[in-house]
């Protein structure tokens, strides 16, 4: 990867600091998802526009990733909405910023028209994932916003920038076949967007995917889930 950033801490304060500096309207924000069972999911402000997951990278998760990527390469997957904006990750430790851009750019949330994020999204349209990655590499403002948000976390900035934690996110997109909405996983380390199946309720569907695809293979407690939606006190 071309360079290395400070890992982004996974908590709403840090993610909202990043998002507000980049141009996300204050009518939406990132909130903690305290658990994946129905009573705890019911506490999350609705409607949920995206779900962001921080998970530990392990030998098991890497083996699953390689196997799934090969299966998709060999057998394909359902046709994806061509308007999905996905960026290939080329900057080490930038997965937090990647997850935030993927979540916001692929949701119907308000971004200030002249903001850095709005301009970046506009510049990404029509470009390949690799060209978008190069654009991110050469846009110093995002590196600055990422560094400011990373330094604002509750933990001290690490001197060792190696990390085994990674962000991915889940959004919805219409099926080009006209069969309804789909859950799409967007992870810059993968080969492209991944169709995770029909969507009836994004938060509940993402919770099931996280339990089965991520937590089911791990004994780690280093998982964190956040939602993008209205603030709990917003009306």
GROMACS .gro file of C-alpha atoms in nm:
model
  235
    1UNK     CA    1   0.000   0.000   0.000
    2UNK     CA    2   0.119   0.350  -0.079
    3UNK     CA    3   0.131   0.503   0.270
    4UNK     CA    4   0.019   0.445   0.627
    5UNK     CA    5  -0.224   0.643   0.839
    6UNK     CA    6  -0.300   0.630   1.212
    7UNK     CA    7  -0.570   0.367   1.283
    8UNK     CA    8  -0.911   0.526   1.341
    9UNK     CA    9  -1.071   0.449   1.677
   10UNK     CA   10  -1.412   0.288   1.650
   11UNK     CA   11  -1.650   0.504   1.849
   12UNK     CA   12  -1.926   0.746   1.748
   13UNK     CA   13  -1.742   1.056   1.874
   14UNK     CA   14  -1.448   0.988   1.641
   15UNK     CA   15  -1.662   0.891   1.342
   16UNK     CA   16  -1.890   1.192   1.384
   17UNK     CA   17  -1.591   1.424   1.418
   18UNK     CA   18  -1.460   1.291   1.086
   19UNK     CA   19  -1.801   1.307   0.917
   20UNK     CA   20  -1.883   1.661   1.029
   21UNK     CA   21  -1.545   1.794   0.916
   22UNK     CA   22  -1.594   1.622   0.580
   23UNK     CA   23  -1.940   1.773   0.529
   24UNK     CA   24  -2.208   1.536   0.665
   25UNK     CA   25  -2.518   1.720   0.783
   26UNK     CA   26  -2.589   1.717   1.157
   27UNK     CA   27  -2.933   1.564   1.094
   28UNK     CA   28  -2.763   1.224   1.077
   29UNK     CA   29  -2.487   1.074   1.286
   30UNK     CA   30  -2.311   0.753   1.379
   31UNK     CA   31  -2.442   0.575   1.690
   32UNK     CA   32  -2.334   0.271   1.887
   33UNK     CA   33  -2.512  -0.058   1.830
   34UNK     CA   34  -2.481  -0.215   2.175
   35UNK     CA   35  -2.570  -0.568   2.070
   36UNK     CA   36  -2.708  -0.777   1.788
   37UNK     CA   37  -3.013  -0.919   1.967
   38UNK     CA   38  -3.357  -0.778   1.886
   39UNK     CA   39  -3.409  -0.576   2.210
   40UNK     CA   40  -3.076  -0.396   2.164
   41UNK     CA   41  -3.131  -0.345   1.791
   42UNK     CA   42  -3.466  -0.185   1.877
   43UNK     CA   43  -3.278   0.089   2.068
   44UNK     CA   44  -3.096   0.208   1.755
   45UNK     CA   45  -3.238   0.530   1.601
   46UNK     CA   46  -3.423   0.458   1.276
   47UNK     CA   47  -3.412   0.466   0.982
   48UNK     CA   48  -3.064   0.315   0.961
   49UNK     CA   49  -2.884   0.425   0.644
   50UNK     CA   50  -2.564   0.221   0.684
   51UNK     CA   51  -2.397  -0.013   0.931
   52UNK     CA   52  -2.022   0.007   1.003
   53UNK     CA   53  -1.839  -0.291   1.150
   54UNK     CA   54  -1.494  -0.306   1.307
   55UNK     CA   55  -1.370  -0.665   1.325
   56UNK     CA   56  -1.045  -0.847   1.409
   57UNK     CA   57  -0.842  -0.987   1.121
   58UNK     CA   58  -0.750  -1.349   1.196
   59UNK     CA   59  -0.619  -1.649   1.001
   60UNK     CA   60  -0.977  -1.777   0.989
   61UNK     CA   61  -1.122  -1.450   0.857
   62UNK     CA   62  -0.844  -1.422   0.598
   63UNK     CA   63  -0.908  -1.778   0.478
   64UNK     CA   64  -1.280  -1.703   0.450
   65UNK     CA   65  -1.208  -1.383   0.257
   66UNK     CA   66  -0.983  -1.559   0.008
   67UNK     CA   67  -1.229  -1.844  -0.042
   68UNK     CA   68  -1.524  -1.611  -0.094
   69UNK     CA   69  -1.332  -1.385  -0.332
   70UNK     CA   70  -1.234  -1.689  -0.541
   71UNK     CA   71  -1.593  -1.815  -0.545
   72UNK     CA   72  -1.721  -1.477  -0.664
   73UNK     CA   73  -1.445  -1.459  -0.926
   74UNK     CA   74  -1.532  -1.808  -1.053
   75UNK     CA   75  -1.910  -1.812  -1.018
   76UNK     CA   76  -2.008  -1.447  -1.012
   77UNK     CA   77  -2.280  -1.294  -0.794
   78UNK     CA   78  -2.612  -1.116  -0.850
   79UNK     CA   79  -2.584  -0.811  -1.075
   80UNK     CA   80  -2.494  -0.501  -0.873
   81UNK     CA   81  -2.645  -0.153  -0.892
   82UNK     CA   82  -2.401   0.035  -1.120
   83UNK     CA   83  -2.429   0.351  -0.908
   84UNK     CA   84  -2.261   0.189  -0.605
   85UNK     CA   85  -1.948   0.386  -0.521
   86UNK     CA   86  -1.668   0.151  -0.411
   87UNK     CA   87  -1.302   0.241  -0.364
   88UNK     CA   88  -1.007   0.003  -0.359
   89UNK     CA   89  -0.802   0.050  -0.040
   90UNK     CA   90  -0.439   0.136  -0.116
   91UNK     CA   91  -0.352   0.328   0.202
   92UNK     CA   92  -0.259   0.122   0.507
   93UNK     CA   93  -0.487   0.186   0.809
   94UNK     CA   94  -0.723   0.401   0.599
   95UNK     CA   95  -1.006   0.148   0.638
   96UNK     CA   96  -1.187   0.377   0.884
   97UNK     CA   97  -1.201   0.660   0.632
   98UNK     CA   98  -1.286   0.409   0.359
   99UNK     CA   99  -1.576   0.274   0.566
  100UNK     CA  100  -1.706   0.623   0.633
  101UNK     CA  101  -1.688   0.730   0.269
  102UNK     CA  102  -1.854   0.405   0.158
  103UNK     CA  103  -2.130   0.444   0.418
  104UNK     CA  104  -2.210   0.808   0.345
  105UNK     CA  105  -2.162   0.807  -0.034
  106UNK     CA  106  -2.396   0.508  -0.074
  107UNK     CA  107  -2.673   0.636   0.152
  108UNK     CA  108  -2.943   0.895   0.092
  109UNK     CA  109  -2.806   1.131   0.356
  110UNK     CA  110  -2.740   1.504   0.322
  111UNK     CA  111  -2.385   1.619   0.251
  112UNK     CA  112  -2.308   1.991   0.227
  113UNK     CA  113  -2.285   2.072  -0.149
  114UNK     CA  114  -1.947   2.249  -0.140
  115UNK     CA  115  -1.793   2.025   0.127
  116UNK     CA  116  -1.478   1.815   0.072
  117UNK     CA  117  -1.683   1.496   0.079
  118UNK     CA  118  -1.937   1.619  -0.178
  119UNK     CA  119  -1.659   1.730  -0.410
  120UNK     CA  120  -1.474   1.401  -0.366
  121UNK     CA  121  -1.787   1.196  -0.441
  122UNK     CA  122  -1.852   1.405  -0.755
  123UNK     CA  123  -1.494   1.350  -0.871
  124UNK     CA  124  -1.528   0.973  -0.816
  125UNK     CA  125  -1.823   0.939  -1.054
  126UNK     CA  126  -1.717   0.768  -1.374
  127UNK     CA  127  -1.377   0.662  -1.236
  128UNK     CA  128  -1.255   0.308  -1.171
  129UNK     CA  129  -1.206   0.190  -0.810
  130UNK     CA  130  -0.831   0.220  -0.859
  131UNK     CA  131  -0.862   0.576  -0.994
  132UNK     CA  132  -1.077   0.664  -0.694
  133UNK     CA  133  -0.808   0.520  -0.466
  134UNK     CA  134  -0.547   0.739  -0.634
  135UNK     CA  135  -0.774   1.039  -0.588
  136UNK     CA  136  -0.799   0.962  -0.215
  137UNK     CA  137  -0.420   0.925  -0.194
  138UNK     CA  138  -0.369   1.265  -0.354
  139UNK     CA  139  -0.635   1.454  -0.155
  140UNK     CA  140  -0.440   1.578   0.151
  141UNK     CA  141  -0.755   1.707   0.318
  142UNK     CA  142  -0.881   1.353   0.386
  143UNK     CA  143  -0.548   1.251   0.538
  144UNK     CA  144  -0.573   1.561   0.760
  145UNK     CA  145  -0.933   1.490   0.862
  146UNK     CA  146  -0.843   1.126   0.932
  147UNK     CA  147  -0.544   1.229   1.146
  148UNK     CA  148  -0.751   1.484   1.341
  149UNK     CA  149  -1.024   1.230   1.409
  150UNK     CA  150  -0.774   0.957   1.502
  151UNK     CA  151  -0.603   1.194   1.748
  152UNK     CA  152  -0.939   1.285   1.907
  153UNK     CA  153  -1.011   0.929   2.023
  154UNK     CA  154  -1.024   0.811   2.383
  155UNK     CA  155  -0.706   0.605   2.343
  156UNK     CA  156  -0.355   0.742   2.300
  157UNK     CA  157  -0.229   0.752   1.942
  158UNK     CA  158  -0.025   0.431   1.899
  159UNK     CA  159   0.343   0.444   1.815
  160UNK     CA  160   0.314   0.106   1.644
  161UNK     CA  161   0.081   0.154   1.345
  162UNK     CA  162   0.043  -0.218   1.272
  163UNK     CA  163  -0.311  -0.328   1.347
  164UNK     CA  164  -0.516  -0.644   1.308
  165UNK     CA  165  -0.849  -0.461   1.315
  166UNK     CA  166  -1.042  -0.360   1.004
  167UNK     CA  167  -1.354  -0.163   0.907
  168UNK     CA  168  -1.620  -0.272   0.660
  169UNK     CA  169  -1.971  -0.139   0.604
  170UNK     CA  170  -2.315  -0.247   0.487
  171UNK     CA  171  -2.556  -0.039   0.280
  172UNK     CA  172  -2.861  -0.100   0.065
  173UNK     CA  173  -2.893  -0.076  -0.311
  174UNK     CA  174  -3.170  -0.163  -0.556
  175UNK     CA  175  -3.139  -0.479  -0.758
  176UNK     CA  176  -3.092  -0.401  -1.130
  177UNK     CA  177  -3.315  -0.702  -1.193
  178UNK     CA  178  -3.601  -0.521  -1.021
  179UNK     CA  179  -3.635  -0.773  -0.739
  180UNK     CA  180  -3.616  -0.523  -0.453
  181UNK     CA  181  -3.342  -0.392  -0.227
  182UNK     CA  182  -3.019  -0.577  -0.158
  183UNK     CA  183  -2.768  -0.565   0.129
  184UNK     CA  184  -2.427  -0.469  -0.011
  185UNK     CA  185  -2.101  -0.504   0.181
  186UNK     CA  186  -1.833  -0.251   0.093
  187UNK     CA  187  -1.478  -0.334   0.200
  188UNK     CA  188  -1.178  -0.178   0.026
  189UNK     CA  189  -0.966  -0.489   0.084
  190UNK     CA  190  -1.201  -0.705  -0.121
  191UNK     CA  191  -1.221  -0.731  -0.500
  192UNK     CA  192  -1.537  -0.523  -0.521
  193UNK     CA  193  -1.881  -0.475  -0.361
  194UNK     CA  194  -2.038  -0.797  -0.230
  195UNK     CA  195  -2.408  -0.876  -0.258
  196UNK     CA  196  -2.519  -1.019   0.078
  197UNK     CA  197  -2.877  -1.096  -0.021
  198UNK     CA  198  -3.224  -0.947  -0.010
  199UNK     CA  199  -3.282  -0.660   0.232
  200UNK     CA  200  -3.593  -0.630   0.444
  201UNK     CA  201  -3.442  -0.431   0.733
  202UNK     CA  202  -3.081  -0.315   0.695
  203UNK     CA  203  -2.993  -0.319   1.065
  204UNK     CA  204  -3.145  -0.662   1.130
  205UNK     CA  205  -3.004  -0.806   0.809
  206UNK     CA  206  -2.655  -0.668   0.879
  207UNK     CA  207  -2.671  -0.801   1.235
  208UNK     CA  208  -2.743  -1.150   1.102
  209UNK     CA  209  -2.456  -1.127   0.851
  210UNK     CA  210  -2.218  -1.009   1.122
  211UNK     CA  211  -2.317  -1.291   1.356
  212UNK     CA  212  -2.287  -1.559   1.088
  213UNK     CA  213  -2.003  -1.432   0.870
  214UNK     CA  214  -1.780  -1.267   1.129
  215UNK     CA  215  -1.857  -1.352   1.491
  216UNK     CA  216  -1.940  -1.714   1.424
  217UNK     CA  217  -1.577  -1.794   1.346
  218UNK     CA  218  -1.413  -1.587   1.621
  219UNK     CA  219  -1.369  -1.594   1.998
  220UNK     CA  220  -1.247  -1.233   1.996
  221UNK     CA  221  -1.430  -0.955   2.179
  222UNK     CA  222  -1.282  -0.689   1.947
  223UNK     CA  223  -1.596  -0.627   1.747
  224UNK     CA  224  -1.774  -0.294   1.730
  225UNK     CA  225  -2.087  -0.205   1.534
  226UNK     CA  226  -2.221   0.142   1.462
  227UNK     CA  227  -2.517   0.268   1.265
  228UNK     CA  228  -2.561   0.576   1.048
  229UNK     CA  229  -2.900   0.736   1.107
  230UNK     CA  230  -3.081   1.012   1.291
  231UNK     CA  231  -2.948   1.129   1.629
  232UNK     CA  232  -3.136   0.978   1.921
  233UNK     CA  233  -3.264   1.325   2.019
  234UNK     CA  234  -3.344   1.436   1.663
  235UNK     CA  235  -3.703   1.512   1.568
   0.00000   0.00000   0.00000
